[in-house]
Every structure is written in C-alpha cells, then in structure tokens.
Short mmCIF file of C-alpha atoms in Angstrom, two decimals:
data_model
loop_
_atom_site.label_atom_id
_atom_site.label_comp_id
_atom_site.label_asym_id
_atom_site.label_seq_id
_atom_site.Cartn_x
_atom_site.Cartn_y
_atom_site.Cartn_z
CA MET A 1 126.73 29.91 47.99
CA GLU A 2 125.73 32.25 49.83
CA ALA A 3 124.88 30.11 52.55
CA LEU A 4 127.74 28.85 52.04
CA ALA A 5 130.16 32.06 52.57
CA VAL A 6 127.92 33.23 55.81
CA ILE A 7 127.15 35.75 53.28
CA GLU A 8 123.58 37.78 53.81
CA PRO A 9 122.19 37.18 51.07
CA LEU A 10 121.03 40.77 48.57
CA ASP A 11 118.27 40.96 49.53
CA LEU A 12 118.18 41.35 53.22
CA ARG A 13 121.73 43.38 52.46
CA HIS A 14 119.01 46.23 50.93
CA GLU A 15 116.77 46.02 53.39
CA LEU A 16 118.93 46.64 56.41
CA ASN A 17 119.97 49.52 54.41
CA THR A 18 116.30 50.39 54.12
CA ILE A 19 115.22 50.48 57.95
CA ARG A 20 118.77 51.75 58.45
CA LEU A 21 118.43 54.45 56.74
CA ALA A 22 114.67 55.41 57.40
CA GLU A 23 115.09 55.12 61.58
CA LYS A 24 117.99 57.71 60.49
CA VAL A 25 115.36 59.98 58.86
CA ALA A 26 113.07 59.67 61.47
CA ARG A 27 115.73 60.68 63.36
CA LEU A 28 117.18 64.45 62.26
CA PRO A 29 115.93 67.36 64.44
CA VAL A 30 113.60 68.71 61.71
CA GLN A 31 109.58 68.21 61.56
CA HIS A 32 109.02 67.87 58.12
CA TRP A 33 108.40 64.33 57.91
CA LYS A 34 105.71 64.43 60.93
CA GLY A 35 102.88 65.40 58.80
CA TYR A 36 104.10 63.95 55.41
CA LEU A 37 102.05 62.26 53.60
CA GLN A 38 104.11 60.28 50.62
CA PRO A 39 102.33 58.60 47.58
CA ASN A 40 101.88 55.21 47.22
CA ALA A 41 104.64 54.35 44.55
CA ARG A 42 105.60 56.09 41.60
CA LEU A 43 105.37 54.46 39.13
CA LYS A 44 103.38 51.09 39.12
CA THR A 45 106.59 48.79 38.69
CA GLN A 46 108.39 51.16 41.77
CA THR A 47 107.75 52.33 45.57
CA THR A 48 108.33 54.95 47.53
CA PHE A 49 111.57 54.47 49.67
CA LEU A 50 108.86 55.47 52.98
CA ALA A 51 106.40 52.65 51.23
CA ALA A 52 109.32 50.21 51.18
CA THR A 53 109.75 50.95 54.34
CA LYS A 54 106.35 49.82 55.75
CA LYS A 55 106.81 47.09 53.88
CA ILE A 56 109.93 45.07 55.18
CA CYS A 57 109.24 46.84 59.17
CA GLU A 58 104.56 44.95 58.37
CA LYS A 59 106.86 41.94 56.79
CA TYR A 60 109.78 41.70 59.97
CA GLY A 61 107.22 42.73 62.34
CA LEU A 62 109.37 45.90 63.36
CA HIS A 63 108.12 48.65 65.31
CA TRP A 64 109.94 51.84 65.89
CA LEU A 65 111.59 51.82 69.85
CA ILE A 66 111.45 56.51 69.70
CA SER A 67 107.92 58.13 68.15
CA VAL A 68 108.12 60.98 66.01
CA SER A 69 107.27 63.13 69.32
CA GLU A 70 110.51 62.13 70.64
CA ARG A 71 112.61 64.25 69.26
CA MET A 72 114.08 66.82 71.28
CA PRO A 73 115.18 70.44 70.62
CA VAL A 74 118.72 71.20 69.96
CA THR A 75 121.21 72.51 72.44
CA GLU A 76 123.09 74.71 72.24
CA ILE A 77 126.53 74.73 72.75
CA SER A 78 130.70 76.41 72.83
CA LEU A 79 133.22 73.85 73.56
CA SER A 80 136.40 76.65 73.30
CA VAL A 81 137.32 79.85 75.41
CA GLY A 82 138.77 82.31 73.90
CA ARG A 83 141.16 81.21 70.67
CA ALA A 84 140.91 77.58 70.07
CA ALA A 85 144.47 76.65 71.14
CA ARG A 86 145.05 73.08 73.30
CA LYS A 87 144.50 72.87 76.78
CA GLU A 88 147.36 70.95 77.57
CA ASP A 89 149.27 73.71 75.78
CA THR A 90 148.16 76.02 77.38
CA THR A 91 149.51 77.53 81.57
CA ARG A 92 145.86 77.37 84.37
CA GLU A 93 146.11 80.78 84.48
CA GLU A 94 145.72 81.45 80.58
CA LEU A 95 142.87 78.71 80.57
CA ARG A 96 141.29 80.69 83.69
CA SER A 97 141.66 84.78 81.98
CA ARG A 98 140.13 82.52 79.44
CA SER A 99 137.36 80.62 80.83
CA LEU A 100 136.80 83.87 82.79
CA GLU A 101 136.26 86.59 80.11
CA THR A 102 134.21 84.04 78.09
CA LEU A 103 131.84 84.00 80.03
CA ALA A 104 131.95 87.44 80.55
CA GLU A 105 131.27 88.08 77.20
CA LEU A 106 128.51 85.45 75.88
CA TYR A 107 127.03 85.35 79.62
CA PRO A 108 126.46 88.81 81.70
CA VAL A 109 125.21 87.59 85.01
CA ASP A 110 122.57 89.99 84.28
CA CYS A 111 121.29 88.38 81.99
CA TRP A 112 122.12 84.99 82.18
CA VAL A 113 122.20 82.34 85.38
CA ARG A 114 125.17 80.55 85.89
CA ILE A 115 125.32 77.26 86.73
CA TYR A 116 128.40 75.37 86.79
CA THR A 117 127.79 71.27 86.78
CA ASP A 118 130.61 69.15 88.37
CA GLY A 119 131.10 64.78 88.42
CA SER A 120 133.25 63.16 90.51
CA ALA A 121 134.65 59.11 90.23
CA ASP A 122 137.01 56.60 92.01
CA GLN A 123 137.46 53.60 89.95
CA VAL A 124 139.89 52.50 92.59
CA GLN A 125 137.01 53.22 95.47
CA ARG A 126 133.94 52.62 93.42
CA LYS A 127 132.91 55.86 94.65
CA ALA A 128 131.12 58.57 92.20
CA GLY A 129 129.45 61.92 92.79
CA ALA A 130 127.81 64.73 90.81
CA GLY A 131 128.12 68.78 92.61
CA TYR A 132 126.58 71.47 90.95
CA HIS A 133 126.96 75.36 92.06
CA SER A 134 124.72 78.52 90.62
CA SER A 135 125.59 81.63 92.68
CA GLY A 136 122.02 82.55 94.70
CA LEU A 137 119.64 80.00 93.54
CA PHE A 138 121.02 76.69 94.66
CA GLU A 139 124.12 74.26 94.60
CA GLY A 140 124.45 70.21 96.34
CA GLY A 141 126.19 67.69 95.90
CA LEU A 142 124.89 63.48 95.33
CA ALA A 143 126.16 59.82 95.55
CA LEU A 144 125.77 58.40 92.30
CA SER A 145 126.19 54.76 91.67
CA LEU A 146 129.63 52.64 92.06
CA MET A 147 129.96 51.81 88.28
CA SER A 148 128.91 55.01 87.07
CA THR A 149 131.71 56.60 85.29
CA ASN A 150 132.95 60.09 85.27
CA PHE A 151 130.77 61.00 81.76
CA ASP A 152 127.09 59.93 83.47
CA ASN A 153 128.33 62.58 87.21
CA GLU A 154 127.94 65.16 84.11
CA VAL A 155 126.26 64.36 82.93
CA ARG A 156 123.51 63.45 86.03
CA ALA A 157 124.61 67.43 87.10
CA VAL A 158 122.98 68.61 84.74
CA SER A 159 119.72 66.72 84.59
CA LYS A 160 119.49 67.79 88.17
CA THR A 161 119.80 72.17 88.19
CA ALA A 162 118.10 71.71 85.26
CA ALA A 163 114.90 70.08 87.07
CA ALA A 164 115.26 72.37 89.68
CA LEU A 165 115.39 74.80 87.53
CA LEU A 166 112.63 73.81 86.12
CA SER A 167 110.25 73.62 88.91
CA LEU A 168 110.79 77.47 90.03
CA SER A 169 108.52 79.96 89.81
CA ARG A 170 109.95 82.26 88.61
CA SER A 171 110.27 83.54 84.20
CA PRO A 172 112.25 81.77 82.01
CA THR A 173 115.09 83.83 80.57
CA ASN A 174 118.51 82.20 79.47
CA VAL A 175 120.39 80.16 81.35
CA VAL A 176 124.59 78.44 80.99
CA PHE A 177 125.13 75.53 81.84
CA VAL A 178 129.22 74.93 82.75
CA VAL A 179 130.98 71.87 81.69
CA ASP A 180 134.16 70.94 81.57
CA SER A 181 133.28 67.43 80.05
CA GLN A 182 133.24 68.29 75.73
CA SER A 183 131.60 64.39 75.74
CA ALA A 184 129.22 64.95 77.81
CA ILE A 185 128.45 68.49 75.89
CA LEU A 186 128.86 66.63 72.80
CA ALA A 187 126.47 63.85 73.79
CA LEU A 188 123.50 66.65 75.83
CA CYS A 189 122.92 68.59 72.19
CA SER A 190 123.04 65.10 69.86
CA PRO A 191 119.64 65.30 67.89
CA TYR A 192 119.73 61.69 68.63
CA VAL A 193 117.98 59.82 70.79
CA PRO A 194 120.60 58.46 73.20
CA GLU A 195 120.91 54.54 74.48
CA GLU A 196 122.36 55.38 77.42
CA ARG A 197 118.99 56.56 80.22
CA SER A 198 120.87 59.21 81.85
CA THR A 199 121.62 60.96 78.36
CA LEU A 200 118.09 60.58 77.82
CA THR A 201 116.40 61.42 81.47
CA SER A 202 118.61 65.22 81.17
CA LYS A 203 117.89 65.88 77.26
CA ARG A 204 113.91 65.66 78.02
CA VAL A 205 114.71 67.91 80.39
CA LEU A 206 116.64 70.17 79.30
CA GLY A 207 114.10 69.68 76.73
CA ALA A 208 111.58 71.17 78.65
CA LEU A 209 113.03 74.01 79.07
CA ILE A 210 113.85 75.29 76.24
CA LEU A 211 110.23 74.35 74.94
CA LYS A 212 108.92 76.83 78.58
CA GLY A 213 110.38 79.63 76.70
CA TRP A 214 113.89 79.19 78.10
CA ARG A 215 117.36 79.05 76.00
CA VAL A 216 119.59 77.10 76.46
CA VAL A 217 123.64 77.40 76.24
CA LEU A 218 125.92 74.67 77.67
CA GLN A 219 129.49 76.06 77.38
CA TRP A 220 132.26 74.41 78.24
CA VAL A 221 135.46 75.16 80.67
CA ALA A 222 138.29 73.37 80.64
CA SER A 223 138.56 71.85 84.38
CA HIS A 224 140.66 73.21 87.74
CA CYS A 225 141.78 76.43 86.12
CA GLY A 226 140.25 78.34 89.47
CA VAL A 227 137.05 79.65 87.83
CA MET A 228 135.56 79.86 90.88
CA GLY A 229 131.79 78.86 90.24
CA ASN A 230 133.85 75.14 88.90
CA GLU A 231 136.21 74.91 91.73
CA LYS A 232 132.71 74.82 93.86
CA ALA A 233 130.92 72.44 91.80
CA ASP A 234 134.02 70.21 92.01
CA GLU A 235 133.53 70.40 95.54
CA ARG A 236 130.45 69.66 96.36
CA ALA A 237 130.82 66.33 93.38
CA LYS A 238 133.37 65.47 95.76
CA LYS A 239 131.75 65.57 98.57
CA GLY A 240 129.29 63.65 96.99
CA LYS A 241 131.04 61.30 96.48
CA ARG A 242 131.96 60.65 99.86
CA SER A 243 128.90 59.78 100.77
CA GLU A 244 126.24 56.91 101.34
CA TRP A 245 124.95 55.24 97.78
CA ILE A 246 121.69 53.52 99.79
CA ASN A 247 119.13 51.46 98.28
CA GLY A 248 119.51 52.46 94.88
CA GLU A 249 119.53 56.32 95.91
CA ALA A 250 121.38 59.57 96.10
CA TYR A 251 121.69 61.40 98.62
CA SER A 252 123.38 64.63 98.52
CA SER A 253 125.51 65.58 101.21
CA SER A 254 124.76 69.23 101.52
CA ASP A 255 122.33 69.81 104.90
CA ASN A 256 119.43 71.41 104.72
CA PRO A 257 116.74 70.37 101.55
CA MET A 258 115.52 71.30 98.53
CA ASP A 259 112.12 73.47 98.05
CA GLY A 260 110.07 71.29 97.98
CA GLU A 261 112.11 68.23 98.39
CA ALA A 262 111.33 65.68 101.07
CA GLY A 263 114.68 64.36 102.88
CA GLY A 264 117.42 65.72 100.07
CA GLY A 265 120.11 67.62 100.25
CA GLU A 266 120.48 70.41 98.60
CA ARG A 267 120.58 73.96 98.86
CA MET A 268 118.11 76.41 97.29
CA ASN A 269 117.23 80.36 97.44
CA GLY A 270 114.58 81.70 96.15
CA GLY A 271 114.10 83.15 93.45
#
C-alpha cells in the first residue's frame, strides 16, 4: 500500500527523523556531547537515542559532514540602535543620531576597535564589491565575483577585516563590526554551520578572534544615514565594485598594499 501510494515506509521515516534530530543536537554550541559516553541501552529491548543513531548510520554508511570540533564560538550581536522603530518610519537624521549615540555609549573609541563594513552589488551591470574602514587602522575595497549578492559582499567584508585584525601584532581587546545588513549579522552569529562557503569562512575567522581573546560584537546600523565610518566603507565598496575581477581573484581599489600582503590594495596603519 505504501509503495502504491508513493509513501515512505513508517520505519524509514522514523530513521530519517532520528538522524535529523541527532544532527541538530550535534550542532548545538555546547560542549556536553564532546565527552558524553552514552550507555548502550536502558533496557535489554530498548536502545538509547544516540545508540540508535549510531546503528542507523552504520546501516546506511552515513558519515557526518561536520565534526564536533567545528563548533565555533557564538558572536555577540545587537540589531537595534536606541528605541525600537521601523527604519521606514524614522527620519535619516534620527537614525544617524541614534546610531552615533549607540556607538558612543556601547563602544567608546578608547575601549573598542570599531570596524565599519559594507557591500555593494549591481545586478544589472553584474558587478560587486566589498569595503571596510577602521579609523587609524585600515581601510580598503575589493572587487568580488560577478554572481555575488549584497549579502555575500557584506559577509566577505567582515571576513576580510577580521582576518586582517587577527594578523596584527596587538593585544586582544574589544572589537565591534558595524554592519548595515541584519541578515548578514544573523547568519554570522548562528550556532549552526552554514552551507555558504563565504559565511563559513567568516564565522571561522570571527571564532579565531574570540579564541585568541578578543571580545567580538556585530552591531547593526542603518545604511546611508550619515554615519561617517559606514559612509566610508560604502565608498570603498563602490570603488571595489568598479574594479576588475580577474581570474577569480579580488583586486582592491586602493593604492597601497596591506602590510604583509603582496599585490594587495588595502591600506593598513601600524598598531
């Protein structure tokens, strides 16, 4: 009857649901399951959940695509600036005022490294770029793949700057990445391992910063509201978008190479 109705057998559905639940448990950002040694059974006729999962994996030759060691630290985030309100219902001046107030109150420049990132994509001309700016530290813009979306560009900008910060010889402190894409922030703070390569790379670099001792926060600000750092990152992203994408390599739109990188185009100041 199940075959005639093209319905999966009930036993198979039970096995699929068991595997799905096991993978969800494995992706949780907790250390409990790393060293947990489960008993084979509670009763002679009843196996435990993990023992049943192992048996199903052996039955079908399944192997996890992720490992427990892939668990990455979860980044802190903030998706608001001041009082809750829709961006569409708030004036540009008010958004700017709230953004500057939030940055000054939560991330004072004497205690925090502020990094502004932005992405730019032109679907008509099929050009894309990412930009970033950190006062007194570095700034740059780079061309990205013709198929990149604004989301991809935002994530790449965070990844690039996080890697640059990781390479600096300075003691870990507090760093806030100021991003104008809430979807990018949510993807980067998720405890799950993403399918997108760029997002996974960025999460790994952010995790490396945290493991090194940095306190990392992703802070949202509204785009094009007059926040100087965000506007400079946007300008760099647009310059990067106008640069050439050659042989799958991203070329920066700035003039001076980043310290320690040959042929790049980012500008980095010492310290």
